[in-house]
mmCIF file of N, CA and C in Angstrom:
data_model
loop_
_atom_site.group_PDB
_atom_site.id
_atom_site.type_symbol
_atom_site.label_atom_id
_atom_site.label_comp_id
_atom_site.label_asym_id
_atom_site.label_seq_id
_atom_site.Cartn_x
_atom_site.Cartn_y
_atom_site.Cartn_z
ATOM 1 N N MET D 36 129.730 319.402 88.227
ATOM 2 C CA MET D 36 129.434 318.937 86.881
ATOM 3 C C MET D 36 130.485 319.463 85.908
ATOM 4 N N ARG D 37 130.810 318.649 84.968
ATOM 5 C CA ARG D 37 131.810 318.989 83.969
ATOM 6 C C ARG D 37 131.273 320.067 83.031
ATOM 7 N N LYS D 38 132.102 321.043 82.730
ATOM 8 C CA LYS D 38 131.696 322.107 81.816
ATOM 9 C C LYS D 38 132.011 321.686 80.391
ATOM 10 N N ARG D 39 131.023 321.724 79.561
ATOM 11 C CA ARG D 39 131.209 321.333 78.161
ATOM 12 C C ARG D 39 131.276 322.601 77.309
ATOM 13 N N ASN D 40 132.455 322.892 76.810
ATOM 14 C CA ASN D 40 132.682 324.123 76.062
ATOM 15 C C ASN D 40 132.857 323.930 74.567
ATOM 16 N N TYR D 41 132.909 322.699 74.101
ATOM 17 C CA TYR D 41 133.232 322.458 72.699
ATOM 18 C C TYR D 41 132.043 321.865 71.955
ATOM 19 N N ASN D 42 131.891 322.285 70.713
ATOM 20 C CA ASN D 42 130.825 321.778 69.844
ATOM 21 C C ASN D 42 131.418 320.857 68.789
ATOM 22 N N ILE D 43 130.617 319.885 68.388
ATOM 23 C CA ILE D 43 130.958 319.036 67.253
ATOM 24 C C ILE D 43 129.757 319.103 66.317
ATOM 25 N N ASN D 44 129.971 319.564 65.116
ATOM 26 C CA ASN D 44 128.889 319.635 64.143
ATOM 27 C C ASN D 44 128.901 318.371 63.292
ATOM 28 N N VAL D 45 127.759 317.755 63.180
ATOM 29 C CA VAL D 45 127.632 316.511 62.418
ATOM 30 C C VAL D 45 126.524 316.706 61.401
ATOM 31 N N ARG D 46 126.786 316.381 60.166
ATOM 32 C CA ARG D 46 125.772 316.489 59.119
ATOM 33 C C ARG D 46 125.057 315.153 58.966
ATOM 34 N N VAL D 47 123.730 315.228 58.978
ATOM 35 C CA VAL D 47 122.890 314.037 58.816
ATOM 36 C C VAL D 47 121.727 314.392 57.894
ATOM 37 N N THR D 48 121.077 313.373 57.372
ATOM 38 C CA THR D 48 119.876 313.617 56.577
ATOM 39 C C THR D 48 118.716 313.896 57.527
ATOM 40 N N LEU D 49 117.629 314.390 56.992
ATOM 41 C CA LEU D 49 116.442 314.639 57.812
ATOM 42 C C LEU D 49 115.956 313.330 58.438
ATOM 43 N N GLY D 50 115.971 312.260 57.662
ATOM 44 C CA GLY D 50 115.553 310.955 58.178
ATOM 45 C C GLY D 50 116.434 310.478 59.323
ATOM 46 N N GLU D 51 117.739 310.663 59.180
ATOM 47 C CA GLU D 51 118.665 310.272 60.240
ATOM 48 C C GLU D 51 118.425 311.099 61.501
ATOM 49 N N LYS D 52 118.210 312.393 61.318
ATOM 50 C CA LYS D 52 117.958 313.257 62.467
ATOM 51 C C LYS D 52 116.706 312.809 63.213
ATOM 52 N N LYS D 53 115.652 312.491 62.476
ATOM 53 C CA LYS D 53 114.411 312.038 63.109
ATOM 54 C C LYS D 53 114.631 310.742 63.881
ATOM 55 N N ARG D 54 115.382 309.814 63.278
ATOM 56 C CA ARG D 54 115.656 308.545 63.953
ATOM 57 C C ARG D 54 116.485 308.748 65.211
ATOM 58 N N LEU D 55 117.479 309.621 65.146
ATOM 59 C CA LEU D 55 118.308 309.899 66.315
ATOM 60 C C LEU D 55 117.492 310.567 67.422
ATOM 61 N N MET D 56 116.617 311.488 67.035
ATOM 62 C CA MET D 56 115.784 312.171 68.025
ATOM 63 C C MET D 56 114.803 311.201 68.685
ATOM 64 N N ARG D 57 114.228 310.291 67.882
ATOM 65 C CA ARG D 57 113.326 309.282 68.450
ATOM 66 C C ARG D 57 114.072 308.371 69.422
ATOM 67 N N ALA D 58 115.289 307.989 69.048
ATOM 68 C CA ALA D 58 116.092 307.124 69.920
ATOM 69 C C ALA D 58 116.400 307.832 71.238
ATOM 70 N N ALA D 59 116.781 309.096 71.169
ATOM 71 C CA ALA D 59 117.077 309.863 72.383
ATOM 72 C C ALA D 59 115.832 309.953 73.272
ATOM 73 N N LYS D 60 114.695 310.203 72.658
ATOM 74 C CA LYS D 60 113.443 310.302 73.415
ATOM 75 C C LYS D 60 113.117 308.972 74.086
ATOM 76 N N ARG D 61 113.340 307.872 73.361
ATOM 77 C CA ARG D 61 113.057 306.550 73.914
ATOM 78 C C ARG D 61 113.889 306.284 75.169
ATOM 79 N N PHE D 62 115.109 306.823 75.200
ATOM 80 C CA PHE D 62 115.970 306.644 76.368
ATOM 81 C C PHE D 62 115.789 307.755 77.403
ATOM 82 N N GLY D 63 114.958 308.741 77.084
ATOM 83 C CA GLY D 63 114.671 309.806 78.044
ATOM 84 C C GLY D 63 115.817 310.775 78.243
ATOM 85 N N VAL D 64 116.616 310.989 77.194
ATOM 86 C CA VAL D 64 117.749 311.920 77.282
ATOM 87 C C VAL D 64 117.697 312.885 76.102
ATOM 88 N N SER D 65 118.474 313.944 76.200
ATOM 89 C CA SER D 65 118.553 314.901 75.094
ATOM 90 C C SER D 65 119.317 314.261 73.938
ATOM 91 N N LEU D 66 119.190 314.864 72.766
ATOM 92 C CA LEU D 66 119.916 314.369 71.605
ATOM 93 C C LEU D 66 121.424 314.435 71.856
ATOM 94 N N SER D 67 121.900 315.513 72.453
ATOM 95 C CA SER D 67 123.335 315.647 72.759
ATOM 96 C C SER D 67 123.797 314.541 73.705
ATOM 97 N N GLU D 68 123.025 314.309 74.757
ATOM 98 C CA GLU D 68 123.387 313.268 75.726
ATOM 99 C C GLU D 68 123.384 311.892 75.065
ATOM 100 N N TYR D 69 122.388 311.645 74.214
ATOM 101 C CA TYR D 69 122.312 310.364 73.506
ATOM 102 C C TYR D 69 123.558 310.164 72.629
ATOM 103 N N LEU D 70 123.903 311.175 71.843
ATOM 104 C CA LEU D 70 125.062 311.065 70.954
ATOM 105 C C LEU D 70 126.362 310.896 71.746
ATOM 106 N N ARG D 71 126.491 311.613 72.876
ATOM 107 C CA ARG D 71 127.681 311.459 73.723
ATOM 108 C C ARG D 71 127.793 310.024 74.230
ATOM 109 N N LYS D 72 126.677 309.510 74.763
ATOM 110 C CA LYS D 72 126.721 308.160 75.341
ATOM 111 C C LYS D 72 126.986 307.099 74.280
ATOM 112 N N VAL D 73 126.330 307.207 73.138
ATOM 113 C CA VAL D 73 126.555 306.231 72.071
ATOM 114 C C VAL D 73 127.985 306.341 71.553
ATOM 115 N N GLY D 74 128.442 307.556 71.346
ATOM 116 C CA GLY D 74 129.784 307.776 70.806
ATOM 117 C C GLY D 74 130.893 307.353 71.753
ATOM 118 N N LEU D 75 130.631 307.394 73.049
ATOM 119 C CA LEU D 75 131.652 307.027 74.037
ATOM 120 C C LEU D 75 131.410 305.639 74.634
ATOM 121 N N ASP D 76 130.563 304.855 73.982
ATOM 122 C CA ASP D 76 130.238 303.484 74.419
ATOM 123 C C ASP D 76 129.750 303.417 75.864
ATOM 124 N N LYS D 77 128.947 304.384 76.263
ATOM 125 C CA LYS D 77 128.374 304.388 77.606
ATOM 126 C C LYS D 77 127.056 303.622 77.582
ATOM 127 N N LYS D 78 126.662 303.103 78.735
ATOM 128 C CA LYS D 78 125.431 302.326 78.837
ATOM 129 C C LYS D 78 124.219 303.254 78.783
ATOM 130 N N LEU D 79 123.256 302.872 77.969
ATOM 131 C CA LEU D 79 121.983 303.578 77.894
ATOM 132 C C LEU D 79 120.885 302.619 78.350
ATOM 133 N N SER D 80 120.021 303.082 79.223
ATOM 134 C CA SER D 80 118.885 302.275 79.653
ATOM 135 C C SER D 80 117.618 302.915 79.120
ATOM 136 N N GLU D 81 116.822 302.096 78.450
ATOM 137 C CA GLU D 81 115.594 302.623 77.871
ATOM 138 C C GLU D 81 114.623 303.020 78.979
ATOM 139 N N LYS D 82 114.030 304.179 78.805
ATOM 140 C CA LYS D 82 113.070 304.686 79.776
ATOM 141 C C LYS D 82 111.788 303.853 79.694
ATOM 142 N N PRO D 83 111.313 303.312 80.830
ATOM 143 C CA PRO D 83 110.069 302.534 80.790
ATOM 144 C C PRO D 83 108.885 303.411 80.420
ATOM 145 N N SER D 84 107.912 302.820 79.765
ATOM 146 C CA SER D 84 106.728 303.580 79.395
ATOM 147 C C SER D 84 105.893 303.887 80.632
ATOM 148 N N VAL D 85 105.029 304.877 80.523
ATOM 149 C CA VAL D 85 104.127 305.246 81.609
ATOM 150 C C VAL D 85 103.231 304.058 81.957
ATOM 151 N N LYS D 86 102.776 303.350 80.935
ATOM 152 C CA LYS D 86 101.903 302.202 81.175
ATOM 153 C C LYS D 86 102.622 301.116 81.959
ATOM 154 N N LEU D 87 103.869 300.883 81.664
ATOM 155 C CA LEU D 87 104.634 299.876 82.389
ATOM 156 C C LEU D 87 104.853 300.317 83.836
ATOM 157 N N TYR D 88 105.132 301.602 84.046
ATOM 158 C CA TYR D 88 105.284 302.117 85.412
ATOM 159 C C TYR D 88 103.980 301.971 86.183
ATOM 160 N N GLU D 89 102.857 302.274 85.527
ATOM 161 C CA GLU D 89 101.555 302.125 86.193
ATOM 162 C C GLU D 89 101.309 300.674 86.586
ATOM 163 N N ALA D 90 101.671 299.733 85.715
ATOM 164 C CA ALA D 90 101.516 298.314 86.027
ATOM 165 C C ALA D 90 102.385 297.942 87.225
ATOM 166 N N TYR D 91 103.598 298.477 87.272
ATOM 167 C CA TYR D 91 104.483 298.236 88.408
ATOM 168 C C TYR D 91 103.867 298.781 89.695
ATOM 169 N N ALA D 92 103.337 300.001 89.641
ATOM 170 C CA ALA D 92 102.733 300.619 90.824
ATOM 171 C C ALA D 92 101.532 299.801 91.311
ATOM 172 N N LEU D 93 100.702 299.337 90.378
ATOM 173 C CA LEU D 93 99.552 298.505 90.760
ATOM 174 C C LEU D 93 100.006 297.195 91.398
ATOM 175 N N THR D 94 101.043 296.587 90.825
ATOM 176 C CA THR D 94 101.572 295.334 91.375
ATOM 177 C C THR D 94 102.115 295.554 92.781
ATOM 178 N N ASN D 95 102.850 296.640 92.959
ATOM 179 C CA ASN D 95 103.415 296.963 94.266
ATOM 180 C C ASN D 95 102.305 297.214 95.288
ATOM 181 N N ASP D 96 101.276 297.956 94.887
ATOM 182 C CA ASP D 96 100.141 298.231 95.765
ATOM 183 C C ASP D 96 99.432 296.924 96.143
ATOM 184 N N LEU D 97 99.248 296.069 95.171
ATOM 185 C CA LEU D 97 98.603 294.781 95.403
ATOM 186 C C LEU D 97 99.418 293.942 96.373
ATOM 187 N N LEU D 98 100.720 293.922 96.189
ATOM 188 C CA LEU D 98 101.598 293.160 97.064
ATOM 189 C C LEU D 98 101.526 293.671 98.502
ATOM 190 N N ASN D 99 101.510 294.987 98.659
ATOM 191 C CA ASN D 99 101.475 295.578 100.004
ATOM 192 C C ASN D 99 100.141 295.361 100.706
ATOM 193 N N ASN D 100 99.077 295.115 99.951
ATOM 194 C CA ASN D 100 97.743 294.955 100.542
ATOM 195 C C ASN D 100 97.130 293.593 100.216
ATOM 196 N N LEU D 101 97.960 292.583 100.039
ATOM 197 C CA LEU D 101 97.492 291.296 99.557
ATOM 198 C C LEU D 101 96.601 290.555 100.544
ATOM 199 N N TYR D 102 96.941 290.524 101.796
ATOM 200 C CA TYR D 102 96.247 289.658 102.743
ATOM 201 C C TYR D 102 94.782 290.002 102.997
ATOM 202 N N PRO D 103 94.388 291.266 103.112
ATOM 203 C CA PRO D 103 92.963 291.515 103.380
ATOM 204 C C PRO D 103 92.069 291.474 102.131
ATOM 205 N N LEU D 104 92.617 291.193 100.958
ATOM 206 C CA LEU D 104 91.831 291.254 99.723
ATOM 207 C C LEU D 104 90.967 290.018 99.529
ATOM 208 N N ASP D 105 89.784 290.233 98.964
ATOM 209 C CA ASP D 105 88.954 289.082 98.595
ATOM 210 C C ASP D 105 89.302 288.648 97.174
ATOM 211 N N GLY D 106 88.856 287.465 96.789
ATOM 212 C CA GLY D 106 89.213 286.872 95.512
ATOM 213 C C GLY D 106 88.777 287.676 94.305
ATOM 214 N N ILE D 107 87.580 288.247 94.340
ATOM 215 C CA ILE D 107 87.059 289.005 93.194
ATOM 216 C C ILE D 107 87.884 290.271 92.972
ATOM 217 N N PHE D 108 88.180 290.994 94.048
ATOM 218 C CA PHE D 108 88.978 292.211 93.924
ATOM 219 C C PHE D 108 90.371 291.874 93.401
ATOM 220 N N LEU D 109 90.950 290.802 93.938
ATOM 221 C CA LEU D 109 92.273 290.366 93.503
ATOM 222 C C LEU D 109 92.265 290.033 92.011
ATOM 223 N N GLU D 110 91.239 289.335 91.564
ATOM 224 C CA GLU D 110 91.105 288.989 90.150
ATOM 225 C C GLU D 110 91.010 290.246 89.276
ATOM 226 N N GLN D 111 90.225 291.223 89.724
ATOM 227 C CA GLN D 111 90.055 292.468 88.969
ATOM 228 C C GLN D 111 91.377 293.233 88.865
ATOM 229 N N ARG D 112 92.102 293.324 89.972
ATOM 230 C CA ARG D 112 93.372 294.054 89.966
ATOM 231 C C ARG D 112 94.397 293.364 89.074
ATOM 232 N N LEU D 113 94.447 292.023 89.141
ATOM 233 C CA LEU D 113 95.389 291.294 88.296
ATOM 234 C C LEU D 113 95.036 291.455 86.820
ATOM 235 N N ALA D 114 93.754 291.477 86.499
ATOM 236 C CA ALA D 114 93.326 291.696 85.110
ATOM 237 C C ALA D 114 93.733 293.094 84.647
ATOM 238 N N GLU D 115 93.606 294.082 85.536
ATOM 239 C CA GLU D 115 94.006 295.462 85.213
ATOM 240 C C GLU D 115 95.515 295.546 84.962
ATOM 241 N N ILE D 116 96.285 294.870 85.794
ATOM 242 C CA ILE D 116 97.741 294.846 85.632
ATOM 243 C C ILE D 116 98.105 294.158 84.318
ATOM 244 N N GLU D 117 97.460 293.026 84.041
ATOM 245 C CA GLU D 117 97.713 292.303 82.796
ATOM 246 C C GLU D 117 97.426 293.193 81.588
ATOM 247 N N HIS D 118 96.319 293.922 81.640
ATOM 248 C CA HIS D 118 95.950 294.814 80.536
ATOM 249 C C HIS D 118 97.017 295.895 80.332
ATOM 250 N N LYS D 119 97.489 296.501 81.415
ATOM 251 C CA LYS D 119 98.497 297.560 81.306
ATOM 252 C C LYS D 119 99.814 297.028 80.741
ATOM 253 N N ILE D 120 100.221 295.846 81.177
ATOM 254 C CA ILE D 120 101.467 295.264 80.678
ATOM 255 C C ILE D 120 101.343 294.937 79.192
ATOM 256 N N LEU D 121 100.234 294.312 78.802
ATOM 257 C CA LEU D 121 100.035 293.984 77.392
ATOM 258 C C LEU D 121 99.936 295.238 76.534
ATOM 259 N N SER D 122 99.277 296.251 77.065
ATOM 260 C CA SER D 122 99.151 297.515 76.346
ATOM 261 C C SER D 122 100.532 298.147 76.139
ATOM 262 N N ALA D 123 101.370 298.138 77.175
ATOM 263 C CA ALA D 123 102.721 298.694 77.061
ATOM 264 C C ALA D 123 103.545 297.877 76.075
ATOM 265 N N TYR D 124 103.379 296.566 76.087
ATOM 266 C CA TYR D 124 104.120 295.687 75.175
ATOM 267 C C TYR D 124 103.737 295.962 73.724
ATOM 268 N N HIS D 125 102.440 296.046 73.463
ATOM 269 C CA HIS D 125 101.994 296.280 72.089
ATOM 270 C C HIS D 125 102.305 297.698 71.627
ATOM 271 N N GLU D 126 102.292 298.655 72.541
ATOM 272 C CA GLU D 126 102.674 300.028 72.214
ATOM 273 C C GLU D 126 104.130 300.059 71.778
ATOM 274 N N LYS D 127 104.980 299.290 72.430
ATOM 275 C CA LYS D 127 106.402 299.220 72.095
ATOM 276 C C LYS D 127 106.593 298.631 70.701
ATOM 277 N N GLU D 128 105.835 297.576 70.379
ATOM 278 C CA GLU D 128 105.931 296.978 69.047
ATOM 279 C C GLU D 128 105.565 297.992 67.971
ATOM 280 N N GLU D 129 104.523 298.792 68.214
ATOM 281 C CA GLU D 129 104.095 299.799 67.245
ATOM 282 C C GLU D 129 105.156 300.875 67.093
ATOM 283 N N ASP D 130 105.774 301.317 68.215
ATOM 284 C CA ASP D 130 106.819 302.342 68.151
ATOM 285 C C ASP D 130 108.006 301.864 67.348
ATOM 286 N N ASP D 131 108.365 300.586 67.475
ATOM 287 C CA ASP D 131 109.517 300.049 66.762
ATOM 288 C C ASP D 131 109.305 300.022 65.256
ATOM 289 N N SER D 132 108.047 299.900 64.838
ATOM 290 C CA SER D 132 107.788 299.809 63.400
ATOM 291 C C SER D 132 107.683 301.176 62.739
ATOM 292 N N VAL D 133 107.596 302.231 63.553
ATOM 293 C CA VAL D 133 107.485 303.581 63.009
ATOM 294 C C VAL D 133 108.871 304.067 62.601
ATOM 295 N N GLY D 134 108.966 304.729 61.501
ATOM 296 C CA GLY D 134 110.253 305.282 61.098
ATOM 297 C C GLY D 134 110.400 305.302 59.600
ATOM 298 N N ASP D 135 111.547 305.727 59.176
ATOM 299 C CA ASP D 135 111.787 305.757 57.736
ATOM 300 C C ASP D 135 112.651 304.560 57.357
ATOM 301 N N ASN D 136 112.897 304.419 56.099
ATOM 302 C CA ASN D 136 113.658 303.281 55.615
ATOM 303 C C ASN D 136 115.100 303.633 55.303
ATOM 304 N N GLU D 137 115.544 304.781 55.763
ATOM 305 C CA GLU D 137 116.917 305.192 55.482
ATOM 306 C C GLU D 137 117.883 304.515 56.435
ATOM 307 N N ASN D 138 119.026 304.133 55.930
ATOM 308 C CA ASN D 138 120.077 303.553 56.759
ATOM 309 C C ASN D 138 120.884 304.646 57.422
ATOM 310 N N LEU D 139 121.248 304.413 58.689
ATOM 311 C CA LEU D 139 122.115 305.375 59.368
ATOM 312 C C LEU D 139 123.553 305.237 58.891
ATOM 313 N N GLY D 140 123.960 304.034 58.513
ATOM 314 C CA GLY D 140 125.365 303.808 58.196
ATOM 315 C C GLY D 140 125.752 304.124 56.772
ATOM 316 N N ASP D 141 124.814 304.262 55.877
ATOM 317 C CA ASP D 141 125.188 304.462 54.460
ATOM 318 C C ASP D 141 125.119 305.907 54.046
#
């Protein structure tokens, strides 16, 4: 691993700091890692929510055990998966609306 020996101090407002920290958390990386990747034009992949991962796990489990299932159980599992996906989707919409009204660029 590369040794990082140099610091860069950047002044930001409290609002900017909060927005940057939220963005780093959304991608599942530290603030330093987030700033490095953004500053060096590196690809960032947003970390999936726990609810979305749970929906994936349920779908995978359902796929692996599809043939012996009866219709009612299959319907219940699909409804559970649908609920988790919709819940993760609406949770994401709520997270996007949270924040301050300060511009990062100004």
